[in-house]
Amino acid sequence: MSRDRGPDASAQEPAPDAVPAVDTRLLVREEGLKGYLTEFRRKMRSGELGSLPVVIAVIIIWTVFGSLDSTFLSAQNLSDLSQQIVGTGMIAVGIVFVLLLGEIDLSVGSVSGLCAALFAVLNVLNGMNEWLALLVALAGGAAVGLIHGFFFAKVGVPAFVVTLAGNLAWNGLMLQVLGTSGTVNIPGESIVSKLYSTIFHSPAAAYVTAAVGVGLFLAASLLDARRRRAARVPFRPVAEIVLRTVVIAAIAFAAAYILNQYRGLPLALLIFLILLVVLDFVLRRTTYGRQIFAVGGNIEGARRAGISVPFIRMTVFMVAGTMAAAGGIFLAGQIQSASQTSGGGNLLMNVIAAAVIGGTSLFGGRGSVWSALLGALVIGSIQSGMNIMGVSNAVQFMITGSVLLAAVVVDSLSRRTQKAAGRA
Amino acid sequence: MPETPVLTLRGISKRFGAVQALSGFDLEVHSGEVVALVGDNGAGKSTAVKAIAGVNPPDEGVIEWEGRPVSINRPHDAQNLGIATVYQDLALCDNLDVVANLFLGRELRRFGVLDEVRMDKRSRQLLDTLSIRIPSVRIPVASLSGGQRQTVAIARSLIGEPKVVILDEPTAALGVEQTAEVLDLVERLRDRGLGTILISHNMVDVMAVADRIAVMRLGRNNGFFDKRATTTEEIISAITGATESAVTRRQARKREEER
Ligand SMILES: Nc1ncnc2c1ncn2[C@@H]1O[C@H](COP(=O)(O)OP(=O)(O)O)[C@@H](O)[C@H]1O
Ligand SMILES: [Mg+2]
């Protein structure tokens, strides 16, 4: 068979046998520190900023408030902060899932209030078993998410409209559930109060938690490197793994030390951290998580790859609803009541801001559940700092709004850079 | 023809409302052969591809796979037979890396968890055997060039070990060098014994890699040409209709006689 080509084409192409069997440019990256820098520069240039901006933001915020008022960086204030961010952070985790699809859920504030009210009315007013009531509240959040998901994925109503309608409707249902009582106080010995307020006073608790976390990270990294090496694919050198582990250990043990300086490890923080590890695993290491990213990246591509887009959409809204319920429970435990104002105010604004500030893109397909923690930390730090300084609510709103705008600008710019790099 | 074609279409017709997009369309694809499908805009090339890929099943006609009649009603049916389609818009997920895109929808797992190591390894092997050059299998597809994205999309279609690959306008959006890269890859598909259907507007590309050329005009066949025994001019006149009457009438007559 003749393999001649037109004159135009053959001039541009090397003869087939001139192509080396293994192309050297296929190597993942140079090993060692130099390769690390190259990779870092490539990421910066193509706009994959990840969590870098938010880490810088936390450092700036802590430095500024710390220098303005020394109580800000006190063990007590930082311990309180670690507990206060849990409610917002949990709801923000659900927002991260929805943002990964490139969608938005404007109902999570109302849903969190509704589920807290559900628990309070069932358990406190009607004497239902507290675990059962907790389960019903969480299942209620999931059911609400399923309803949103159905109208979005099956009926085709834009998600922001469905959840905007939901925001009002679920708020109405909450008022209905609370009925004439208006406010239901949750006793201090209730499971919901304890979930929030329990603190492991023994210093060992915080240190053991830090050690277990660091140990798991190190073991997983080493095992992964060993499998990769055996399979002859690029792997992280031991030196790099040790370096990463040292950084993580420094942060974990510093946090444990600070917590122990005050009262110890809050249960709420521990639950939040475990949840983040589990959901991060789901997003990055399971087929389901991969499918979420795929739908967020290219709906048509996901569909052609055989992914059920409606299933992903509905389950993601269920995750958002469930996380809103969980966050609502922690917020109710914090103030030990469910009232007509639960889930209202600037909660919705704060959780969306937390997810975006934490580095999850509004445009879908890029992000991580850790942005919920980092973003909630930024929002929480600003509020805590300004409360210490005695700044009025009016100014706090304006500053939080500006920070959100800054985060969205960073996100938009990085997306533009990525697009430009993609066309290169 | 010496051996049974891997894929045969006979008398395929498809109607969209008032438009008869395909009528009595025939096509044969052998293993280790590149068949170019050419024709003007609206000639029915994409409709033919969608019939094979199960996206838009035909109204009439027979599709044979390795000599046996089959019905392809869903994309899944086509995939199960061993037909892979690379659409013009590629449908890659820009935010995912090359490995994730290659294995999207058929991820390898180990204890229920994504087996990144094995997917990584198989991706490298596949890209190596196809001599596809990309900076890394672990960077998001967004940072690849157009030609690299096209080669990744083609490589992805090979993960399921198909026997026939359909490429819809793979070089339409590419520069000269990237086009050459993709055409190289098409040749390597042939060397691996795959049957390839290449849709293209570019006669230079078609003459560079195709073994046979099937011309379509107004939803019908308008001649089959052996690359070795034809010229670009001859094909262009078949596309534009200058040779329409002679060729199609002769074919129609022959088909009637065969029956
Ligand atoms: N889904 C559809 N609905 C209605 N008409 C269609 C549809 N798909 C294709 N057609 C018509 O069928 C004819 C063939 O189109 P197509 O197969 O896309 O041609 P080509 O790919 O060769 O440019 C055109 O006239 C087009 O308008
Ligand atoms: Mg077309």
XYZ file of C-alpha atoms and ligand atoms in Angstrom:
711
model
C 0.000 0.000 0.000
C 1.357 3.340 -0.996
C 2.151 5.715 1.801
C 2.887 8.737 -0.314
C 1.547 11.990 0.852
C 0.667 15.268 -0.710
C 3.698 17.519 -1.000
C 2.349 19.990 1.574
C 1.882 17.392 4.244
C 5.086 15.421 3.809
C 7.237 18.516 4.108
C 5.951 19.091 7.627
C 6.202 15.588 8.933
C 9.103 13.471 10.017
C 9.259 10.028 8.476
C 7.370 7.579 10.719
C 10.535 5.677 11.662
C 12.213 8.882 12.835
C 9.784 9.053 15.759
C 11.429 7.638 18.887
C 9.578 4.758 20.510
C 9.433 6.474 23.873
C 9.175 10.204 23.892
C 11.296 11.802 26.569
C 8.884 14.683 26.913
C 6.383 12.274 28.419
C 8.161 12.339 31.767
C 5.966 13.878 34.412
C 8.498 16.329 35.698
C 12.073 16.523 36.724
C 12.667 14.982 40.093
C 13.767 16.981 43.089
C 13.411 20.591 44.037
C 14.026 21.938 40.539
C 11.134 19.937 39.138
C 8.994 21.245 41.951
C 9.773 24.837 41.014
C 9.114 24.171 37.317
C 5.756 22.647 38.152
C 4.919 25.526 40.485
C 5.758 28.089 37.822
C 3.674 26.231 35.248
C 0.704 26.233 37.608
C 1.022 29.930 38.379
C 1.320 30.805 34.711
C -1.712 28.778 33.716
C -3.774 30.187 36.577
C -4.086 27.100 38.787
C -3.779 29.064 41.994
C -5.396 26.477 44.259
C -5.364 27.444 47.922
C -2.356 29.758 47.716
C -4.290 33.081 47.754
C -6.412 32.059 50.733
C -3.428 30.885 52.770
C -1.804 34.262 52.124
C -5.093 35.946 53.088
C -5.218 34.083 56.423
C -1.636 35.070 57.192
C -2.329 38.739 56.388
C -5.569 38.824 58.391
C -3.939 37.200 61.433
C -0.916 39.502 61.228
C -3.053 42.639 60.934
C -5.511 41.794 63.715
C -2.741 40.322 65.849
C -0.769 43.558 65.687
C -3.865 45.708 66.288
C -4.967 43.755 69.346
C -2.966 41.013 71.014
C -6.087 39.207 72.281
C -6.849 38.186 68.677
C -3.983 35.689 68.588
C -4.583 34.480 72.132
C -5.155 30.737 72.648
C -8.651 31.480 73.875
C -9.705 33.469 70.837
C -8.179 31.032 68.352
C -9.783 28.074 70.172
C -13.171 29.758 70.094
C -12.633 30.550 66.437
C -11.913 26.877 65.660
C -15.267 26.001 67.182
C -17.265 28.867 65.683
C -16.271 28.161 62.102
C -17.660 24.606 62.167
C -21.310 25.461 61.449
C -20.477 27.782 58.556
C -17.771 25.417 57.323
C -20.100 22.405 57.216
C -22.669 24.248 55.117
C -19.854 25.574 52.916
C -18.757 21.981 52.212
C -22.124 21.382 50.544
C -21.701 24.607 48.577
C -18.291 23.349 47.408
C -19.955 20.235 45.948
C -22.547 22.343 44.146
C -19.936 24.823 42.892
C -17.898 21.920 41.488
C -20.826 21.352 39.122
C -20.735 25.043 38.227
C -24.096 25.543 39.963
C -25.227 27.381 43.064
C -27.536 26.590 45.978
C -29.177 29.695 47.434
C -31.357 27.740 49.861
C -28.765 26.341 52.286
C -29.381 29.052 54.883
C -33.108 28.331 55.074
C -32.516 24.584 54.937
C -30.104 24.746 57.862
C -32.687 26.672 59.891
C -35.479 24.294 58.887
C -33.527 21.202 59.941
C -32.499 22.738 63.249
C -36.143 23.601 63.891
C -37.146 20.076 62.901
C -34.807 18.613 65.502
C -35.868 21.053 68.198
C -39.586 20.507 67.677
C -39.324 16.722 67.381
C -36.974 16.203 70.297
C -37.550 19.074 72.704
C -41.266 19.689 72.195
C -42.445 16.196 71.192
C -40.023 14.054 73.125
C -38.721 12.028 70.187
C -35.488 10.128 70.850
C -32.685 12.619 70.253
C -30.671 10.387 67.925
C -33.770 9.646 65.894
C -34.642 13.344 65.764
C -31.091 14.090 64.623
C -31.401 11.480 61.891
C -34.759 12.881 60.780
C -33.264 16.374 60.584
C -30.362 15.169 58.432
C -32.668 13.072 56.238
C -34.907 16.123 55.902
C -31.940 18.080 54.527
C -31.222 15.279 52.049
C -34.871 15.168 50.960
C -34.926 18.924 50.394
C -31.781 18.553 48.278
C -33.419 15.764 46.288
C -36.377 18.018 45.529
C -34.057 20.790 44.323
C -32.047 18.265 42.317
C -35.174 16.865 40.707
C -36.422 20.218 39.481
C -32.951 21.148 38.278
C -31.826 17.868 36.704
C -35.090 16.368 35.484
C -37.354 19.350 34.862
C -34.563 21.620 33.690
C -35.201 24.686 35.846
C -31.970 26.644 36.443
C -30.515 25.709 39.839
C -30.359 29.269 41.132
C -34.084 29.731 40.473
C -35.041 26.415 42.086
C -32.975 27.129 45.174
C -34.055 30.773 45.349
C -37.653 29.576 45.429
C -36.552 26.953 47.953
C -34.908 29.621 50.085
C -38.265 31.289 50.632
C -40.374 28.138 50.774
C -38.176 26.300 53.307
C -38.018 29.411 55.444
C -41.811 29.403 55.404
C -41.892 25.728 56.341
C -39.515 26.424 59.231
C -41.839 29.135 60.589
C -44.701 26.678 60.204
C -42.791 23.953 62.055
C -41.859 26.303 64.884
C -45.493 27.395 65.049
C -46.610 29.672 67.816
C -43.639 28.907 70.025
C -41.295 30.933 67.809
C -38.198 29.927 69.690
C -37.374 26.462 71.022
C -34.598 26.330 73.568
C -32.328 23.328 73.327
C -31.162 22.160 76.764
C -27.458 22.004 77.492
C -27.525 18.237 77.948
C -29.098 17.664 74.506
C -26.998 15.816 71.957
C -27.053 18.890 69.718
C -25.654 21.129 72.430
C -23.037 18.556 73.321
C -21.941 18.095 69.717
C -21.023 21.736 69.724
C -19.773 22.339 73.230
C -17.920 19.114 74.143
C -14.205 19.690 74.579
C -11.591 17.013 75.198
C -9.683 18.622 78.027
C -6.857 16.106 78.134
C -3.905 17.517 76.167
C -3.354 14.007 74.819
C -6.539 14.244 72.730
C -5.310 17.083 70.538
C -1.796 15.694 70.231
C -2.971 12.164 69.436
C -5.348 13.534 66.806
C -2.522 15.530 65.238
C -0.211 12.506 65.357
C -2.809 10.177 63.814
C -3.527 12.667 61.022
C 0.144 13.211 60.231
C 0.872 9.474 60.498
C -1.934 8.579 58.096
C -0.711 11.168 55.620
C 2.860 9.884 55.806
C 1.836 6.228 55.493
C -0.475 6.888 52.560
C 2.206 8.929 50.770
C 4.880 6.287 51.280
C 2.617 3.433 50.187
C 1.573 5.361 47.091
C 5.199 6.121 46.207
C 6.130 2.468 46.663
C 3.335 1.253 44.373
C 4.236 3.859 41.783
C 7.880 2.921 41.906
C 7.013 -0.768 41.497
C 4.802 0.087 38.527
C 7.596 2.232 37.058
C 5.574 5.405 36.899
C 6.852 8.694 38.343
C 6.655 8.827 42.124
C 7.373 11.372 44.828
C 10.905 11.017 46.168
C 11.119 10.233 49.880
C 12.745 13.609 50.562
C 9.737 15.388 49.125
C 7.308 13.246 51.113
C 9.244 13.992 54.297
C 9.205 17.711 53.514
C 5.443 17.719 52.974
C 4.895 15.680 56.123
C 7.017 18.091 58.144
C 4.964 21.065 56.942
C 1.690 19.317 57.760
C 3.025 18.142 61.123
C 4.126 21.678 61.990
C 0.644 23.040 61.311
C -1.155 20.157 63.060
C 0.979 20.219 66.214
C 0.962 24.024 66.408
C -2.843 23.918 66.278
C -2.934 21.174 68.929
C -0.568 23.174 71.133
C -2.699 26.325 70.893
C -5.916 24.389 71.607
C -4.274 22.775 74.639
C -3.133 26.190 75.889
C -6.794 27.008 76.390
C -9.226 24.142 76.985
C -8.314 21.377 74.571
C -9.710 19.847 71.393
C -13.352 20.755 70.599
C -15.452 17.787 69.453
C -17.062 19.949 66.760
C -13.672 20.677 65.203
C -12.729 16.997 65.303
C -15.978 15.998 63.560
C -15.478 18.699 60.945
C -11.907 17.595 60.223
C -12.865 13.917 59.923
C -15.701 14.874 57.590
C -13.316 16.909 55.438
C -10.857 14.007 55.164
C -13.650 11.587 54.217
C -15.292 13.884 51.653
C -11.921 14.856 50.187
C -11.290 11.152 49.698
C -14.684 10.743 48.035
C -14.028 13.618 45.650
C -10.499 12.703 44.661
C -10.280 8.933 44.983
C -13.662 7.520 43.972
C -15.432 7.194 40.662
C -18.310 9.233 42.042
C -16.028 12.154 42.833
C -14.358 11.913 39.447
C -17.805 12.069 37.844
C -18.660 15.240 39.762
C -15.540 16.927 38.415
C -16.306 15.641 34.920
C -19.836 17.067 34.941
C -18.430 20.361 36.251
C -15.822 20.416 33.499
C -17.881 19.425 30.476
C -21.475 18.234 30.716
C -21.572 16.905 27.170
C -18.241 15.156 27.622
C -19.460 13.537 30.826
C -22.657 12.387 29.170
C -20.803 10.846 26.242
C -18.501 9.053 28.662
C -21.596 7.286 29.961
C -21.950 9.292 33.161
C -25.529 9.830 34.296
C -25.575 13.613 34.573
C -29.024 13.771 36.276
C -27.879 11.283 38.926
C -24.770 13.333 39.697
C -26.772 16.548 39.835
C -29.452 15.165 42.126
C -27.023 13.513 44.523
C -24.847 16.630 44.698
C -27.851 18.730 45.697
C -28.636 16.054 48.278
C -25.127 16.445 49.668
C -25.677 20.215 49.844
C -28.986 19.717 51.659
C -27.520 17.202 54.109
C -24.513 19.404 54.845
C -26.834 22.387 55.345
C -28.765 20.310 57.884
C -25.560 19.256 59.650
C -24.309 22.845 59.753
C -27.698 24.012 61.023
C -27.488 21.469 63.854
C -24.075 22.776 64.921
C -25.256 26.393 64.713
C -28.291 25.507 66.841
C -26.001 23.786 69.337
C -23.877 26.928 69.449
C -26.756 29.197 70.528
C -28.673 26.322 72.187
C -31.901 27.173 70.436
C -33.779 27.053 67.179
C -35.675 30.216 66.416
C -37.386 32.122 63.651
C -34.083 33.772 62.790
C -32.194 30.467 62.475
C -30.430 30.192 59.129
C -31.192 33.809 58.314
C -29.116 36.962 58.372
C -25.900 36.818 56.429
C -25.395 33.043 56.861
C -26.086 32.226 53.194
C -23.750 34.991 52.115
C -21.029 33.769 54.489
C -21.117 30.118 53.399
C -20.960 30.948 49.701
C -18.199 33.430 50.436
C -16.330 30.784 52.449
C -16.409 28.255 49.609
C -15.283 30.780 46.996
C -12.702 32.517 49.188
C -11.311 29.068 50.001
C -10.436 28.626 46.345
C -13.322 26.674 44.821
C -14.193 28.117 41.446
C -17.624 29.588 40.730
C -17.299 28.283 37.194
C -17.276 24.596 38.055
C -14.785 21.774 37.906
C -12.102 23.218 40.167
C -11.983 23.136 43.937
C -11.641 21.077 47.077
C -13.578 20.555 50.294
C -10.628 22.062 52.160
C -11.682 25.442 50.760
C -14.666 25.220 53.115
C -12.276 25.107 56.090
C -9.913 27.782 54.771
C -12.730 30.071 53.635
C -14.655 29.691 56.884
C -11.414 30.491 58.689
C -11.017 33.737 56.702
C -14.631 34.799 57.270
C -14.513 33.755 60.922
C -11.196 35.537 61.509
C -12.436 38.784 60.001
C -15.592 38.697 62.100
C -13.786 37.735 65.268
C -11.103 40.384 64.724
C -13.626 43.101 64.043
C -15.713 42.101 67.050
C -12.618 42.422 69.230
C -11.908 45.816 67.698
C -15.524 46.840 68.291
C -16.229 47.466 64.609
C -19.923 47.933 63.849
C -22.000 45.425 61.882
C -22.381 47.923 59.079
C -18.639 48.032 58.506
C -18.295 44.270 58.984
C -20.783 43.616 56.183
C -18.956 45.964 53.857
C -15.592 44.378 54.574
C -16.861 40.796 54.246
C -18.532 41.768 50.978
C -15.288 43.246 49.694
C -13.355 40.106 50.599
C -15.881 37.989 48.693
C -15.579 40.299 45.698
C -11.790 40.029 45.868
C -12.041 36.222 45.916
C -14.369 36.204 42.920
C -12.040 38.559 41.060
C -9.092 36.237 41.744
C -11.212 33.302 40.546
C -12.296 35.100 37.363
C -8.785 36.277 36.552
C -7.319 32.826 37.112
C -9.994 31.364 34.881
C -9.114 33.865 32.178
C -5.436 32.981 32.458
C -6.335 29.314 32.256
C -8.384 29.877 29.148
C -5.571 31.830 27.546
C -3.097 29.090 28.474
C -5.487 26.497 27.073
C -5.446 28.194 23.702
C -1.674 28.385 23.553
C -13.108 -7.759 -1.736
C -10.777 -10.379 -0.255
C -12.062 -10.525 3.345
C -15.290 -9.660 5.088
C -15.379 -5.976 5.953
C -15.481 -5.314 9.673
C -18.296 -2.810 9.145
C -20.762 -2.669 6.278
C -23.628 -0.237 5.715
C -26.207 -1.090 3.078
C -28.984 1.166 1.877
C -29.042 3.368 4.968
C -31.755 6.042 4.900
C -32.576 8.712 7.422
C -35.171 11.401 7.258
C -35.474 14.509 9.435
C -38.932 15.905 8.816
C -38.830 17.243 5.272
C -35.106 16.630 4.854
C -34.010 13.282 3.439
C -30.555 13.437 5.056
C -29.485 9.973 3.880
C -30.898 7.800 1.141
C -29.590 4.379 0.239
C -26.156 5.079 1.673
C -23.560 2.299 1.411
C -20.169 2.024 3.057
C -17.607 -0.689 3.764
C -14.729 -0.496 6.203
C -12.003 -3.137 6.424
C -9.539 -3.702 9.215
C -6.277 -1.852 8.709
C -7.847 0.591 6.309
C -8.518 4.319 6.393
C -11.721 5.270 4.604
C -12.193 8.962 4.049
C -15.769 10.200 3.974
C -15.943 13.450 2.052
C -18.703 15.678 0.793
C -20.006 19.204 0.851
C -21.611 20.764 3.904
C -24.963 19.130 4.458
C -24.064 16.101 2.349
C -24.967 13.837 5.247
C -21.562 12.819 6.608
C -22.390 13.548 10.222
C -25.780 11.882 9.856
C -24.056 8.747 8.536
C -21.625 8.793 11.457
C -24.447 9.210 13.943
C -26.210 6.222 12.430
C -23.106 4.089 12.959
C -22.464 5.468 16.433
C -26.016 4.810 17.553
C -26.745 8.478 18.238
C -29.404 8.671 15.508
C -30.444 5.184 14.393
C -31.332 4.984 10.673
C -34.913 4.627 9.408
C -33.989 1.975 6.855
C -31.035 -0.125 5.842
C -28.737 -2.799 7.180
C -25.634 -2.464 9.316
C -23.387 -5.515 9.338
C -20.602 -6.119 11.811
C -18.054 -8.694 10.676
C -20.616 -10.023 8.247
C -23.517 -10.321 10.707
C -26.458 -7.928 10.681
C -26.643 -5.918 13.902
C -28.872 -3.192 15.221
C -27.250 -0.148 16.762
C -29.893 1.787 18.635
C -27.862 3.440 21.359
C -24.281 4.752 21.650
C -23.735 1.883 24.045
C -24.522 -0.703 21.348
C -21.864 0.797 19.090
C -19.300 0.841 21.888
C -20.027 -2.766 22.790
C -19.481 -3.860 19.198
C -16.147 -2.039 19.109
C -16.975 1.218 17.367
C -15.396 4.312 18.881
C -16.311 7.804 17.769
C -14.289 10.979 18.218
C -16.621 13.897 17.670
C -15.540 17.214 16.328
C -16.018 18.972 19.648
C -13.839 16.305 21.363
C -15.864 16.369 24.574
C -12.806 16.390 26.804
C -13.053 17.707 30.356
C -10.634 20.635 30.430
C -10.362 20.595 34.206
C -9.302 16.945 34.388
C -5.818 15.699 33.620
C -4.917 13.524 30.662
C -5.186 10.244 32.581
C -8.592 11.123 34.000
C -9.841 12.037 30.527
C -8.496 8.871 28.936
C -10.294 6.707 31.486
C -13.411 8.812 31.984
C -16.423 6.539 32.283
C -14.306 3.387 32.613
C -11.975 4.135 35.490
C -9.810 1.329 36.796
C -10.475 0.581 40.439
C -8.791 -1.276 43.238
C -10.797 -2.100 46.374
C -13.456 0.245 45.015
C -11.029 3.155 44.914
C -9.595 4.767 41.771
C -6.408 2.959 40.824
C -4.381 5.962 39.719
C -1.175 3.964 39.473
C -2.525 1.461 36.981
C -4.368 4.141 34.986
C -1.196 6.223 34.930
C 0.829 3.289 33.697
C -1.637 2.246 31.021
C -1.962 5.837 29.825
C 1.790 6.121 29.414
C 1.952 2.826 27.546
C -0.876 3.820 25.223
C 0.569 7.264 24.517
C 4.005 5.732 23.989
C 2.835 3.156 21.476
C 1.024 5.904 19.599
C 4.065 8.189 19.913
C 1.814 10.923 21.223
C 3.858 13.760 22.606
C 2.472 15.721 25.516
C 4.372 17.401 28.324
C 2.811 15.308 31.073
C -0.101 12.950 31.627
C -0.856 14.723 34.879
C -1.625 18.220 33.669
C -5.154 19.446 32.969
C -6.185 19.023 29.356
C -6.872 22.783 29.263
C -3.150 23.465 29.054
C -2.602 21.299 25.954
C -2.515 22.613 22.390
C -5.320 21.915 19.943
C -3.385 19.122 18.252
C -2.470 17.544 21.566
C -6.097 17.659 22.646
C -7.121 15.965 19.425
C -4.548 13.211 19.903
C -5.687 12.738 23.501
C -9.283 12.446 22.296
C -8.254 9.841 19.731
C -6.139 7.946 22.258
C -9.124 7.966 24.583
C -11.263 6.265 21.974
C -8.679 3.452 21.923
C -8.914 2.626 25.636
C -11.870 0.336 24.981
C -9.867 -1.547 22.306
C -12.263 -0.815 19.434
C -12.025 -2.285 15.927
C -13.407 0.726 14.118
C -12.638 4.352 14.933
C -14.635 7.226 13.483
C -12.943 10.630 13.380
C -15.222 13.582 12.605
C -13.147 16.432 11.136
C -10.133 15.787 13.373
C -7.948 18.409 11.696
C -10.525 21.123 11.064
C -9.295 23.472 13.771
C -5.588 22.678 13.596
C -2.480 24.338 12.193
C -0.111 22.642 9.756
C 2.172 21.024 12.286
C -0.613 19.832 14.554
C -2.461 18.445 11.554
C 0.640 16.447 10.678
C 0.705 15.081 14.232
C -2.890 13.922 13.981
C -2.390 12.398 10.518
C 0.618 10.503 11.851
C -1.634 9.126 14.522
C -4.251 8.083 11.960
C -1.548 6.101 10.171
C -0.628 4.423 13.414
C -4.277 3.402 13.890
C -4.102 1.699 10.517
C -0.818 0.037 11.447
C -2.551 -1.369 14.540
C -5.117 -3.002 12.271
C -8.020 -0.702 13.092
C -10.593 0.304 10.542
C -10.747 4.093 10.473
C -13.435 6.355 9.047
C -12.010 9.823 8.551
C -14.357 12.705 7.839
C -12.554 15.675 6.397
C -12.976 18.731 4.254
C -9.291 18.967 3.525
C -8.307 17.136 0.332
C -4.611 17.322 1.220
C -5.266 15.450 4.462
C -7.512 12.957 2.744
C -5.007 12.205 0.009
C -2.249 11.965 2.629
C -3.705 9.178 4.765
C -6.795 7.615 3.202
C -6.716 4.266 1.414
C -10.195 4.663 -0.024
C -12.367 7.694 -0.402
C -16.150 7.601 -0.236
C -17.805 10.695 -1.651
C -21.245 11.787 -0.483
C -23.536 14.198 -2.170
C -27.041 15.200 -1.086
C -27.382 12.207 1.211
C -26.288 9.637 -1.383
C -23.081 7.909 -2.361
C -21.376 9.665 -5.208
C -18.546 7.284 -5.915
C -15.820 5.301 -4.161
C -12.229 5.966 -5.103
C -9.018 4.080 -4.515
C -6.425 6.603 -3.379
C -3.769 5.056 -5.640
C -5.918 5.325 -8.714
C -7.458 8.741 -8.395
C -6.675 12.425 -8.291
C -7.793 15.276 -6.101
C -9.550 16.817 -9.108
C -11.593 13.694 -9.702
C -12.757 13.652 -6.092
C -13.573 17.321 -6.041
C -15.709 16.988 -9.104
C -17.551 14.122 -7.421
C -18.091 16.286 -4.359
C -19.386 19.237 -6.350
C -21.580 17.059 -8.495
C -19.800 17.431 -11.828
C -19.597 13.648 -12.119
C -22.734 12.940 -10.189
C -24.969 11.481 -12.853
C -22.527 9.012 -14.337
C -21.168 7.512 -11.157
C -24.335 7.342 -9.111
C -26.409 5.943 -11.924
C -23.872 3.210 -12.556
C -23.778 2.350 -8.858
C -27.523 2.317 -8.531
C -27.757 -0.002 -11.510
C -25.149 -2.357 -10.111
C -26.921 -2.513 -6.785
C -30.182 -3.382 -8.458
C -28.450 -6.138 -10.412
C -26.879 -7.625 -7.280
C -30.215 -8.030 -5.558
N -31.164 16.518 13.778
C -31.497 17.007 12.557
N -32.720 17.527 12.333
C -33.054 18.023 11.114
N -32.241 18.019 10.048
C -31.004 17.513 10.193
C -30.558 16.998 11.455
N -29.284 16.566 11.325
C -28.950 16.813 10.031
N -29.967 17.387 9.365
C -29.975 17.747 7.938
O -29.488 16.665 7.214
C -28.623 17.085 6.178
C -27.260 16.415 6.324
O -26.576 16.997 7.429
P -25.176 16.484 8.002
O -25.223 15.009 8.115
O -24.882 17.254 9.218
O -24.190 16.923 6.826
P -22.606 17.037 6.854
O -22.093 16.473 8.128
O -22.173 16.247 5.650
O -22.276 18.486 6.686
C -28.564 18.602 6.258
O -29.480 19.118 5.320
C -29.009 18.888 7.665
O -29.654 20.145 7.714
Mg -20.890 17.492 9.735
